[in-house]
mmCIF file of C-alpha atoms and ligand atoms in Angstrom:
data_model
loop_
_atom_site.group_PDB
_atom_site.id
_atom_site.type_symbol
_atom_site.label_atom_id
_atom_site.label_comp_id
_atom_site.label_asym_id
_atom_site.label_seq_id
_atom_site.Cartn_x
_atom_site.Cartn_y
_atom_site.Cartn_z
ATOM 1 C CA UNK A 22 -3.507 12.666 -12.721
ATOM 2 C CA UNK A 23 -2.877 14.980 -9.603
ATOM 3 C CA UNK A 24 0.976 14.469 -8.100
ATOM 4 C CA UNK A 25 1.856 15.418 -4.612
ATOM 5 C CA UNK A 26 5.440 16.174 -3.061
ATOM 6 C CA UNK A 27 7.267 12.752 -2.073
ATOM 7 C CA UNK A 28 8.165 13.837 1.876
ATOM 8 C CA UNK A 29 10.581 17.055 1.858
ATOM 9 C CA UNK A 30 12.792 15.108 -1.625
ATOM 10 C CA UNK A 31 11.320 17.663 -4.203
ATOM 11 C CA UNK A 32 9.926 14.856 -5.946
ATOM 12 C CA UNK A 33 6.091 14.271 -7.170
ATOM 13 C CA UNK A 34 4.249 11.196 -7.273
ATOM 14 C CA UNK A 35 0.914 10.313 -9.155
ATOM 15 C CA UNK A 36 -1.700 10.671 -6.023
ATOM 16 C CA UNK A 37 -2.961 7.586 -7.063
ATOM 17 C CA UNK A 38 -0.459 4.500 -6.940
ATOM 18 C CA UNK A 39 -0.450 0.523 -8.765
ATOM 19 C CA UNK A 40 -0.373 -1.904 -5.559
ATOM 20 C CA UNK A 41 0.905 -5.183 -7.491
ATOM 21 C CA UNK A 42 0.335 -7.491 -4.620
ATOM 22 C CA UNK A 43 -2.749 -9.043 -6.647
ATOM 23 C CA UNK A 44 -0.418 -9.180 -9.725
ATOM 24 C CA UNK A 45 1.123 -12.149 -7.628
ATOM 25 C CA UNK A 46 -2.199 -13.902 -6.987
ATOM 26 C CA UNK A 47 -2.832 -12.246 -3.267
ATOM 27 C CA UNK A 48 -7.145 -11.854 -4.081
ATOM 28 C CA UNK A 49 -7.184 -14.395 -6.135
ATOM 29 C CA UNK A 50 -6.044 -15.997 -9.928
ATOM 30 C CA UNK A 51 -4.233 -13.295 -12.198
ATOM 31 C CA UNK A 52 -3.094 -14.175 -15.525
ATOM 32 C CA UNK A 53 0.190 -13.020 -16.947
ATOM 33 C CA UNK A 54 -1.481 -11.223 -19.890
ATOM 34 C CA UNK A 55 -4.067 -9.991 -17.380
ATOM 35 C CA UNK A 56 -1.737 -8.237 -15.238
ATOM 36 C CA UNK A 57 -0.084 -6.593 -17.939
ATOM 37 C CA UNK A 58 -2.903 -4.965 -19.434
ATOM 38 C CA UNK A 59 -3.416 -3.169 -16.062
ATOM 39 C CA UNK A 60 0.055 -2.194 -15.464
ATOM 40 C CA UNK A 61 0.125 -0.607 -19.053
ATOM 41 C CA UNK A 62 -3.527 0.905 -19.158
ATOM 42 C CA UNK A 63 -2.280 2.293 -15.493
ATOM 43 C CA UNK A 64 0.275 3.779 -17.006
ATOM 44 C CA UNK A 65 -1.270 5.332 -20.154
ATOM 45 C CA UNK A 66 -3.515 7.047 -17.267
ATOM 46 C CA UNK A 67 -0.623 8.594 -15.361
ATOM 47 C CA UNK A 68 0.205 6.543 -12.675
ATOM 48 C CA UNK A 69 3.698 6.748 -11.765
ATOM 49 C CA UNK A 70 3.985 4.574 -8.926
ATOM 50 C CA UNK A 71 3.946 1.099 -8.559
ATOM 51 C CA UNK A 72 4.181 -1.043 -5.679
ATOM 52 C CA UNK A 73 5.429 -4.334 -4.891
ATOM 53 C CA UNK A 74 7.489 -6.924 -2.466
ATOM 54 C CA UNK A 75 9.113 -10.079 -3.341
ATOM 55 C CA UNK A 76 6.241 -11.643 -0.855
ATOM 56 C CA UNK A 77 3.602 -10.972 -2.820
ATOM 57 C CA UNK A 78 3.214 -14.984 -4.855
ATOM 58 C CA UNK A 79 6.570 -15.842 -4.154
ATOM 59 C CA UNK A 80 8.569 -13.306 -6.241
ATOM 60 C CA UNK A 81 5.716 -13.396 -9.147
ATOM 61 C CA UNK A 82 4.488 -10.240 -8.574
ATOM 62 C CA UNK A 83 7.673 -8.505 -9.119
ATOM 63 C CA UNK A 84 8.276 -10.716 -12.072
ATOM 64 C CA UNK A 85 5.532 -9.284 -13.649
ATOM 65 C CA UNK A 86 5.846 -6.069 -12.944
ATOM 66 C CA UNK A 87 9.221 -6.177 -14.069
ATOM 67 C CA UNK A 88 7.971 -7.463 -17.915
ATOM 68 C CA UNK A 89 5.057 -4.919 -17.704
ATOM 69 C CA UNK A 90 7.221 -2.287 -17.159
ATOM 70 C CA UNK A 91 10.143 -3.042 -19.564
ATOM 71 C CA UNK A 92 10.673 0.316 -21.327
ATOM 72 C CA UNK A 93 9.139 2.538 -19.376
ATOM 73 C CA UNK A 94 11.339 2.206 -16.013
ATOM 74 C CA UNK A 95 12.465 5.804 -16.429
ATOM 75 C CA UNK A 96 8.740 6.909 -16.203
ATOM 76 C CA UNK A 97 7.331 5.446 -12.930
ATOM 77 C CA UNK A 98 8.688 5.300 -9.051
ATOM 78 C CA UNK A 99 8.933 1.863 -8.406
ATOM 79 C CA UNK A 100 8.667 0.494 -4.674
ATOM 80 C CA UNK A 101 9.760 -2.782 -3.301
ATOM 81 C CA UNK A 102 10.451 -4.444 -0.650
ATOM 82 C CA UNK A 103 12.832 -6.973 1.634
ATOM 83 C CA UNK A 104 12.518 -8.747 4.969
ATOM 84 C CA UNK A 105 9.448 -10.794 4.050
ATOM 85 C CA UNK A 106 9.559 -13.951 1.767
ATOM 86 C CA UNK A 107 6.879 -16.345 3.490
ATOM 87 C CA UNK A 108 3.213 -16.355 5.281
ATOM 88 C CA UNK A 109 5.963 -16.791 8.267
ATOM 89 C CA UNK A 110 9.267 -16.303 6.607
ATOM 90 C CA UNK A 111 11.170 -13.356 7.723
ATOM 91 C CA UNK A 112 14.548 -12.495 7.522
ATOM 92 C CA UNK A 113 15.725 -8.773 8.498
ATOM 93 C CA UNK A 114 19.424 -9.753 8.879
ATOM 94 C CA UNK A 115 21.855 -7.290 6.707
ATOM 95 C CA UNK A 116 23.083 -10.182 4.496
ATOM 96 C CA UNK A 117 19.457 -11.306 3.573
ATOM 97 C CA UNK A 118 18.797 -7.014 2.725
ATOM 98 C CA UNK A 119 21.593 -7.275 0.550
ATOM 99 C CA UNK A 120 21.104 -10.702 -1.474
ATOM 100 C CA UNK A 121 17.025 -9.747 -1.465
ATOM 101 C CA UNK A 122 17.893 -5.929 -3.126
ATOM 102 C CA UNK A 123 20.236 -8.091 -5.824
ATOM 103 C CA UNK A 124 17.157 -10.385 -6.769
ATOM 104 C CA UNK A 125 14.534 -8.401 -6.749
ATOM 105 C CA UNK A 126 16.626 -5.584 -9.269
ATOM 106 C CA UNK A 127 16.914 -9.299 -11.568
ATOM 107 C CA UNK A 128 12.731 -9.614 -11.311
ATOM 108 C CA UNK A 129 12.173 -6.113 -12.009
ATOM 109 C CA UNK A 130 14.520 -5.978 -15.115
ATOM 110 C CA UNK A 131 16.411 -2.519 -13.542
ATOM 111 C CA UNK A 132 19.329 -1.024 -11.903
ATOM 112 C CA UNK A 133 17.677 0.383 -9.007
ATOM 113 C CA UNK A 134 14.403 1.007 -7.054
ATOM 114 C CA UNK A 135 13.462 4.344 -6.077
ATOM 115 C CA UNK A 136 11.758 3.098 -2.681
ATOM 116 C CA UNK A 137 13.459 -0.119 -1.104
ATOM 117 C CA UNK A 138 11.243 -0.496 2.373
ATOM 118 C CA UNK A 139 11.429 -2.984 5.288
ATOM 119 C CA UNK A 140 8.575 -4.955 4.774
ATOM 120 C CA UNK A 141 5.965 -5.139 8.030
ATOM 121 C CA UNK A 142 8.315 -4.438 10.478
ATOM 122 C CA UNK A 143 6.509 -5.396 13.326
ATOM 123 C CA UNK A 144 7.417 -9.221 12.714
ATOM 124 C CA UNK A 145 10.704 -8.383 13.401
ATOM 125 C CA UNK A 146 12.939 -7.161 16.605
ATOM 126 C CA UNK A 147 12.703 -3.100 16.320
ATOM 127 C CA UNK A 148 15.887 -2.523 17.980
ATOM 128 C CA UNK A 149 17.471 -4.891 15.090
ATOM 129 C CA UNK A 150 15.789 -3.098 12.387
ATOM 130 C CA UNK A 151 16.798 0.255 13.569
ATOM 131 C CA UNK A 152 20.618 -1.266 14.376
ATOM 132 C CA UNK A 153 21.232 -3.155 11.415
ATOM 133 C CA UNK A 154 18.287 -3.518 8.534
ATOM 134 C CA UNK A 155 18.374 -0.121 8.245
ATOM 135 C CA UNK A 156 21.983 0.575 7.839
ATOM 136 C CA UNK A 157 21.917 -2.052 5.049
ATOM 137 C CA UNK A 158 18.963 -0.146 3.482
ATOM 138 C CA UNK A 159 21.715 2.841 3.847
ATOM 139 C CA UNK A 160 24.139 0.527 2.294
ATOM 140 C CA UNK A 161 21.897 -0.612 -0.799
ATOM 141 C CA UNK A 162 20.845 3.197 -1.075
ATOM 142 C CA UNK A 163 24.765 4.504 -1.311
ATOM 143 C CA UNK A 164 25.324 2.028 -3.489
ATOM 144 C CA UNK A 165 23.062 2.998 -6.184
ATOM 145 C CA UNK A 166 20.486 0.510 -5.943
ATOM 146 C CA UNK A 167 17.814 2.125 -3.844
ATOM 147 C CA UNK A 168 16.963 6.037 -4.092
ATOM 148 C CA UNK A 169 14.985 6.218 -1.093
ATOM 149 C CA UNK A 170 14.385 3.728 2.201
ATOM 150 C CA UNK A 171 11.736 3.073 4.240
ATOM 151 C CA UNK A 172 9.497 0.865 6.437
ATOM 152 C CA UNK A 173 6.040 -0.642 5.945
ATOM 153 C CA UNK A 174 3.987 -2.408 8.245
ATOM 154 C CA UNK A 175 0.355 -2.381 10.099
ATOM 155 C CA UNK A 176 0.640 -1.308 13.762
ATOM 156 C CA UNK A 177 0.876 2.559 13.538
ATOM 157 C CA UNK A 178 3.004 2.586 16.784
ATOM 158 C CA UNK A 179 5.881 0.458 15.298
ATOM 159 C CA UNK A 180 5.918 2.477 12.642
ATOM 160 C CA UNK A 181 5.944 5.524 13.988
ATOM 161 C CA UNK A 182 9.175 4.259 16.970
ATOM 162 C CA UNK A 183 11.203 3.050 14.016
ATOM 163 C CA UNK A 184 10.179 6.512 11.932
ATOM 164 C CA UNK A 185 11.192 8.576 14.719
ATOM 165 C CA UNK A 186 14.605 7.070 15.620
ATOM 166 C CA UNK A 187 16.203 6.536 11.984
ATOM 167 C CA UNK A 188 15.748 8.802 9.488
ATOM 168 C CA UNK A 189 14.372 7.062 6.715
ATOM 169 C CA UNK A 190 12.588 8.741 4.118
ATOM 170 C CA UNK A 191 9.236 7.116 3.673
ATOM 171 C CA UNK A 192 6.073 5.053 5.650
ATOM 172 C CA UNK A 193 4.017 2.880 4.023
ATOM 173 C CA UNK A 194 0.946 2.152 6.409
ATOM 174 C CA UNK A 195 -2.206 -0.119 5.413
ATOM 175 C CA UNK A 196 -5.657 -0.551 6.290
ATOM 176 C CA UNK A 197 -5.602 2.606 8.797
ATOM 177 C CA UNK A 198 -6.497 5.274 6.559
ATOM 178 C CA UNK A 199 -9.866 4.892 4.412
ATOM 179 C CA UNK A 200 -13.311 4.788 5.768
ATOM 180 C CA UNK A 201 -13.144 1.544 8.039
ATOM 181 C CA UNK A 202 -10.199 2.767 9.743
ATOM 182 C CA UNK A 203 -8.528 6.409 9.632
ATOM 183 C CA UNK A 204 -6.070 6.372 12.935
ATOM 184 C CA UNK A 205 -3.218 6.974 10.363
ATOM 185 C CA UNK A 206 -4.900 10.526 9.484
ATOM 186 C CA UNK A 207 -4.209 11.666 13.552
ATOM 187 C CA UNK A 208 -1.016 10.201 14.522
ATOM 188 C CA UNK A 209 1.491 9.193 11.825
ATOM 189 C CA UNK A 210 0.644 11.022 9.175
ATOM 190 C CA UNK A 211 0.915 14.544 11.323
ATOM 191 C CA UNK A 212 4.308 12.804 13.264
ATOM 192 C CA UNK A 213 5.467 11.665 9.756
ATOM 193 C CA UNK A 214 5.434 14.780 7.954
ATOM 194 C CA UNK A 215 6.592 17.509 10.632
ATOM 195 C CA UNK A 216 9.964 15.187 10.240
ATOM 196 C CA UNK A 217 9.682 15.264 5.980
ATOM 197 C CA UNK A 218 9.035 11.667 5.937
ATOM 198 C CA UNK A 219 6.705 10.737 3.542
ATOM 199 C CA UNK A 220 3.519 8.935 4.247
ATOM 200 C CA UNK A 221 2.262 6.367 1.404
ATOM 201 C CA UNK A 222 -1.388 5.415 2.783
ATOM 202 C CA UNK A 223 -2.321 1.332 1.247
ATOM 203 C CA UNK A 224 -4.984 -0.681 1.041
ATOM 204 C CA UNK A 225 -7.848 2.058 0.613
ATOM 205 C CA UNK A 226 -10.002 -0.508 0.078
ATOM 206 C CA UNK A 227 -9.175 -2.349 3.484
ATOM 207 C CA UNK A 228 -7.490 -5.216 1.604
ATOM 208 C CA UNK A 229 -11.163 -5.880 -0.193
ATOM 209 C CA UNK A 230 -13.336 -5.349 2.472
ATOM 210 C CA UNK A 231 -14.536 -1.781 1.002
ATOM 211 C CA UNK A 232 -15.626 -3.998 -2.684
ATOM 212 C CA UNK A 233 -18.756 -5.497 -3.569
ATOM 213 C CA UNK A 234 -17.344 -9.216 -3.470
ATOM 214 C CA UNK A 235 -15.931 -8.635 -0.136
ATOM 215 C CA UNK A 236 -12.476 -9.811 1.030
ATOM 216 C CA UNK A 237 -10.581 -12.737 0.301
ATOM 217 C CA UNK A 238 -10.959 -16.298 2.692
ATOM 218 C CA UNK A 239 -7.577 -15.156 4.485
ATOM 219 C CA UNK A 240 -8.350 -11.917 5.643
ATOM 220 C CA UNK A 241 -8.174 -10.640 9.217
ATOM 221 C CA UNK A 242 -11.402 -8.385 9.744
ATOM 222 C CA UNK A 243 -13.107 -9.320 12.226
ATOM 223 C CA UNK A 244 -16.922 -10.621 10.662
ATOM 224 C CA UNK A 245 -18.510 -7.253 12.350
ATOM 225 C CA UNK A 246 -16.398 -5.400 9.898
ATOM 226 C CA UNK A 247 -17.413 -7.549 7.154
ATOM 227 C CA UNK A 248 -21.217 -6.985 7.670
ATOM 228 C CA UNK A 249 -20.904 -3.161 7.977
ATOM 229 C CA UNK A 250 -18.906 -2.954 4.995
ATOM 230 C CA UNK A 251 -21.602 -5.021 2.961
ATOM 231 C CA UNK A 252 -24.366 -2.992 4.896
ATOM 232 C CA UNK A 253 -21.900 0.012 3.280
ATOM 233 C CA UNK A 254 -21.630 -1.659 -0.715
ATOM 234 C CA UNK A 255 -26.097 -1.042 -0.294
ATOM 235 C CA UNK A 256 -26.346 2.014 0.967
ATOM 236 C CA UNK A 257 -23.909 3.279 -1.737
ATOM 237 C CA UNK A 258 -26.104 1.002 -4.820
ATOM 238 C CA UNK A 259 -28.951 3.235 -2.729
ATOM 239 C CA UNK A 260 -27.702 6.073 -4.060
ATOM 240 C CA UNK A 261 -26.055 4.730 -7.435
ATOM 241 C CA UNK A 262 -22.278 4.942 -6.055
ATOM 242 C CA UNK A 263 -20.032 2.403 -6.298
ATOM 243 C CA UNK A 264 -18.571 1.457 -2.709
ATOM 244 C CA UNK A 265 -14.897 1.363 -4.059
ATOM 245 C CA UNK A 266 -15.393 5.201 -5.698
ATOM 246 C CA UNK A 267 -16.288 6.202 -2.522
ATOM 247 C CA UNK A 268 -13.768 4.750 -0.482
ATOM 248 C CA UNK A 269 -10.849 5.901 -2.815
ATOM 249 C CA UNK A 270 -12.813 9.507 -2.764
ATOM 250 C CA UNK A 271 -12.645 9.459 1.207
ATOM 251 C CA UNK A 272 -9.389 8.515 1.705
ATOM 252 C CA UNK A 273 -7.565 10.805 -1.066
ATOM 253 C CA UNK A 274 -9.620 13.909 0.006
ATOM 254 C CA UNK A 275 -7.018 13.775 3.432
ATOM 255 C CA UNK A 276 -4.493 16.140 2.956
ATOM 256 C CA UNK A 277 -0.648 15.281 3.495
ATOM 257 C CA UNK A 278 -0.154 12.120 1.588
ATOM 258 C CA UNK A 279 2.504 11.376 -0.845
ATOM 259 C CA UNK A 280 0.441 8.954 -2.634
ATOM 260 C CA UNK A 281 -2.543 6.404 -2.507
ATOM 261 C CA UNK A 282 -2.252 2.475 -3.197
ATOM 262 C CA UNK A 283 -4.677 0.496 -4.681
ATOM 263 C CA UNK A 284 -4.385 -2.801 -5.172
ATOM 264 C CA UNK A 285 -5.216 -4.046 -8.791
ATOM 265 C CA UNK A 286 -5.626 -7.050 -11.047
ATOM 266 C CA UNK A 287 -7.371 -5.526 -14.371
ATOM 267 C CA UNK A 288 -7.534 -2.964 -16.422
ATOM 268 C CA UNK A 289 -10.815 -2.122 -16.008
ATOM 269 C CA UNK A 290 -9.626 -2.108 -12.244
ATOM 270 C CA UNK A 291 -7.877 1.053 -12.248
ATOM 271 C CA UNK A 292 -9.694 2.661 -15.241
ATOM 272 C CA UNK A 293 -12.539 2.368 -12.760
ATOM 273 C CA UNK A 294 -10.726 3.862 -9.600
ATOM 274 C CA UNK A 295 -9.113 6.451 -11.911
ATOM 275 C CA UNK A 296 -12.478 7.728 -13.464
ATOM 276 C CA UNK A 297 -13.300 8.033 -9.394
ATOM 277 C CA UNK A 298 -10.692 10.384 -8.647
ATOM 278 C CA UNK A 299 -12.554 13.182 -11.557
ATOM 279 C CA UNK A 300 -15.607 12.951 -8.369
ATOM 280 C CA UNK A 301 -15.920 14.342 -5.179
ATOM 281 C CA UNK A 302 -17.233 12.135 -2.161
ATOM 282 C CA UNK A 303 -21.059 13.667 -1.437
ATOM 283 C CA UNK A 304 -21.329 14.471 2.089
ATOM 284 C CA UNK A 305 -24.737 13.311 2.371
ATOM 285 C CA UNK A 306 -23.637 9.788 1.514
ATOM 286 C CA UNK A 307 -20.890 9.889 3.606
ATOM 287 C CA UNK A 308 -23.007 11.054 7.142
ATOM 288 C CA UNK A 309 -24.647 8.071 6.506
ATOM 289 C CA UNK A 310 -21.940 5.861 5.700
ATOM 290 C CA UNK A 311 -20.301 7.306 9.192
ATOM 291 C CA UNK A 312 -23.199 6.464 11.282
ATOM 292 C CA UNK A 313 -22.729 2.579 9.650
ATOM 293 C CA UNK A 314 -19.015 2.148 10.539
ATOM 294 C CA UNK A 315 -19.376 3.878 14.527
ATOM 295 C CA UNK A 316 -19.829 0.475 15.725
ATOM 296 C CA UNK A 317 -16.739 -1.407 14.562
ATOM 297 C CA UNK A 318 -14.914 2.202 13.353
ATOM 298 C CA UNK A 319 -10.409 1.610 13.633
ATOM 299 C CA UNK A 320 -10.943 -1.862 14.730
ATOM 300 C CA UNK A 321 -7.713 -3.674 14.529
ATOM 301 C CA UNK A 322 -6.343 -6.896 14.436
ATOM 302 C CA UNK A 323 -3.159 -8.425 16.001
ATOM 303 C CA UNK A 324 -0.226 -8.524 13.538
ATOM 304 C CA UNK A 325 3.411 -9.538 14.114
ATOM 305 C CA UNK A 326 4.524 -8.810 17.914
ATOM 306 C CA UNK A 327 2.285 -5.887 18.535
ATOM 307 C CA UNK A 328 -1.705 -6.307 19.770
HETATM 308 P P1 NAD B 460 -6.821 -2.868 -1.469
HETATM 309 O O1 NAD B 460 -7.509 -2.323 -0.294
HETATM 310 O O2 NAD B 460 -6.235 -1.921 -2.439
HETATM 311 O O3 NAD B 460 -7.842 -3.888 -2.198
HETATM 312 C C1 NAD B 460 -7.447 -4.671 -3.295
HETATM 313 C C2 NAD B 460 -8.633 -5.486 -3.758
HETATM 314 O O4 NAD B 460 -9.626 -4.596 -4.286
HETATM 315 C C3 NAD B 460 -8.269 -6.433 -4.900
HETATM 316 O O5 NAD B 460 -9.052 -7.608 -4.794
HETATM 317 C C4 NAD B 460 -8.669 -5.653 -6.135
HETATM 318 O O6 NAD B 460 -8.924 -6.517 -7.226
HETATM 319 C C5 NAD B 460 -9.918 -4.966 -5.630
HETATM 320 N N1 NAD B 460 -10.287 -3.754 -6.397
HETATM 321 C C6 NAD B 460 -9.512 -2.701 -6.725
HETATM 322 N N2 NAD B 460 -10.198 -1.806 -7.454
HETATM 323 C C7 NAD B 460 -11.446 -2.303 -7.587
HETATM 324 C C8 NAD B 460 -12.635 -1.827 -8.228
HETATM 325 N N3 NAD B 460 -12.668 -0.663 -8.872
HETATM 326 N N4 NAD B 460 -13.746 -2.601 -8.158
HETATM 327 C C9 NAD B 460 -13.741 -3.790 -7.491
HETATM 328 N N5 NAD B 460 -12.660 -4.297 -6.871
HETATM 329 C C10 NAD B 460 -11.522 -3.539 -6.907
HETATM 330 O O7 NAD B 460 -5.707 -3.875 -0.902
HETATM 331 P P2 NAD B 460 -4.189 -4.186 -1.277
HETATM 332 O O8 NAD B 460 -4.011 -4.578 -2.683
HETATM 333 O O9 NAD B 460 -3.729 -5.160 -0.241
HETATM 334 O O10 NAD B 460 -3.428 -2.835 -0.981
HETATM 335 C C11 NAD B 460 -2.935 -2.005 -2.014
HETATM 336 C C12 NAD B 460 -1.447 -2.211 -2.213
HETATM 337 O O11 NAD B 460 -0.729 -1.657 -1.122
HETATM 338 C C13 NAD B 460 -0.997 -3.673 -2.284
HETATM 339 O O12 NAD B 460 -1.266 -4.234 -3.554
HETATM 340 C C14 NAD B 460 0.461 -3.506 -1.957
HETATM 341 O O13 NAD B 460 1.163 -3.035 -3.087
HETATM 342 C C15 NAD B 460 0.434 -2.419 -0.876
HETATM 343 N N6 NAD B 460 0.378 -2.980 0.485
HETATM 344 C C16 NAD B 460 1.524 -3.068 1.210
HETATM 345 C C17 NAD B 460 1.521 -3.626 2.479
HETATM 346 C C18 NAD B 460 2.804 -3.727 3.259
HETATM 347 O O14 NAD B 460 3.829 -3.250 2.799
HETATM 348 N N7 NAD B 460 2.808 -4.327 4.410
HETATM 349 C C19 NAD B 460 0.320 -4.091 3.031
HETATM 350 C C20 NAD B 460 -0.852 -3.959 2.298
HETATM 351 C C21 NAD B 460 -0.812 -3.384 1.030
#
């Protein structure tokens, strides 16, 4: 597995990351056993990073991460998250930051996290999270518990004000940088890393979109994105590629990232997206793919208190 420099830390991560959020039941019904067999077969392919939030089903995901990863904590970069508990339950107060770091180092059967991050940011007041989430990031993060801090969230702008005015040491930014959507490869990632911050780029499969089965019920694409996406999944059977190889191929052939999430719920899952990573994306393929997305290429959707 390739590893690229975590922001300006002198760290390496695996380029490819473990996004637990379906460990918790986010695309659908995971079994314990199930989710353990991909969090161990991840990490017999190198994959040091794992990702996960106490939203993702209700504290399960980290549960399970937690038991998958029991005795090999000193061999991956583990990311979570606070602020977000709920569909619509948010709490970005200090006191919340503190009690949330406390639990989730209980579900994750550890001492500290090497990434604690606001989770999406953009439901909450900016000024707030700059004035007083942060500083209890700061506070987890002298106190042993967190290694690095951060901020995750979808609008690139929020991001990028909160980035800009508190020095944190990592983004996490979804669904803008694979083939749907790639505004994160021309403004935060460049504004990101000229400051050292490091840039984790999720969902490179557009939260399912870029899969054969298509996204969950609950997902925000607009239905023109659907289509073009399916119209995508044929043209790539056309030419015997799978659509998810050459979405993770796209998206991890951008320079400057510190790592890649993908979200998954098998083993076959990421022995699948691993295998992709030996390929290159064919050019030919990927004209044509282009000329399919122009029509509904970085469309957004609104999230939190930003359009
Ligand atoms: P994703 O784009 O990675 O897609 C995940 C879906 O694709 C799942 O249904 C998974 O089963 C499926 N999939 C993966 N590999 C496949 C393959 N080879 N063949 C067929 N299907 C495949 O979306 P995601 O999981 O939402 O994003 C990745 C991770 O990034 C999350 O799990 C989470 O850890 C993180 N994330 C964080 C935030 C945030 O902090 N706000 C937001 C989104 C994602």
């Amino acid at each position: 597995m390739e590893t690229l420099p975590f922001g300006k830390t002198g760290e390496t991560l695996s380029a490819l990351g473990f996004g637990a959020a379906p460990l918790g039941g986010a695309y659908g019904p995971v079994t314990g056993d199930g989710g353990r067999a991909a969090v161990r077969r991840a990490l017999e392919l190198g994959v040091t990073v794992f990702d996960t939030s106490p939203y993702y089903g209700a504290t399960l995901s980290e549960t399970r991460l937690g038991a998958a990863l029991e005795g090999a904590r000193d061999e991956v970069f583990l990311i979570t998250k606070c602020g977000r508990y709920g569909e619509a339950e948010f709490d970005f107060s200090p006191g919340r930051v503190a009690k949330s770091i406390d639990e989730s180092l209980g579900r994750l059967r550890t001492d500290r996290v090497d990434l604690l991050l606001v989770h999406d940011v953009e439901f909450g007041d900016t000024g707030r999270i700059i004035d007083e989430t942060l500083p209890a990031l700061m506070a987890a993060k002298d106190a042993g518990k967190a290694r690095y801090v951060g901020v995750s969230g979808y609008p690139l702008s929020a991001l990028e004000e909160i980035a800009a005015a508190f020095p944190i040491d990592a983004v996490l930014s979804y669904c803008h940088g694979n083939l749907m959507d790639r505004t994160l490869f021309d403004s935060l990632l460049p504004a990101c890393t000229s400051r050292g911050q490091a840039v984790i780029n999720a969902s490179t499969l557009h939260m399912g979109v870029l899969t054969d089965s298509g996204p969950p019920p609950w997902h925000p694409a607009p239905v023109e994105v659907r289509e073009v996406a399916q119209a995508i999944a044929r043209l790539c059977k056309e030419h015997g590629r799978e659509i998810t190889d050459v979405a993770l191929q796209f998206a991890m052939a951008r320079p400057g990232l510190a790592c890649t999430l993908v979200g998954v719920e098998s083993a076959g899952e990421i022995e699948r997206n691993v295998e992709a990573l030996a390929h290159q994306v064919d050019e030919g393929l990927l004209a044509a793919i282009d000329a399919l997305v122009e029509p509904v290429r970085d469309r957004t959707w609104p999230s939190g208190h930003w359009a």
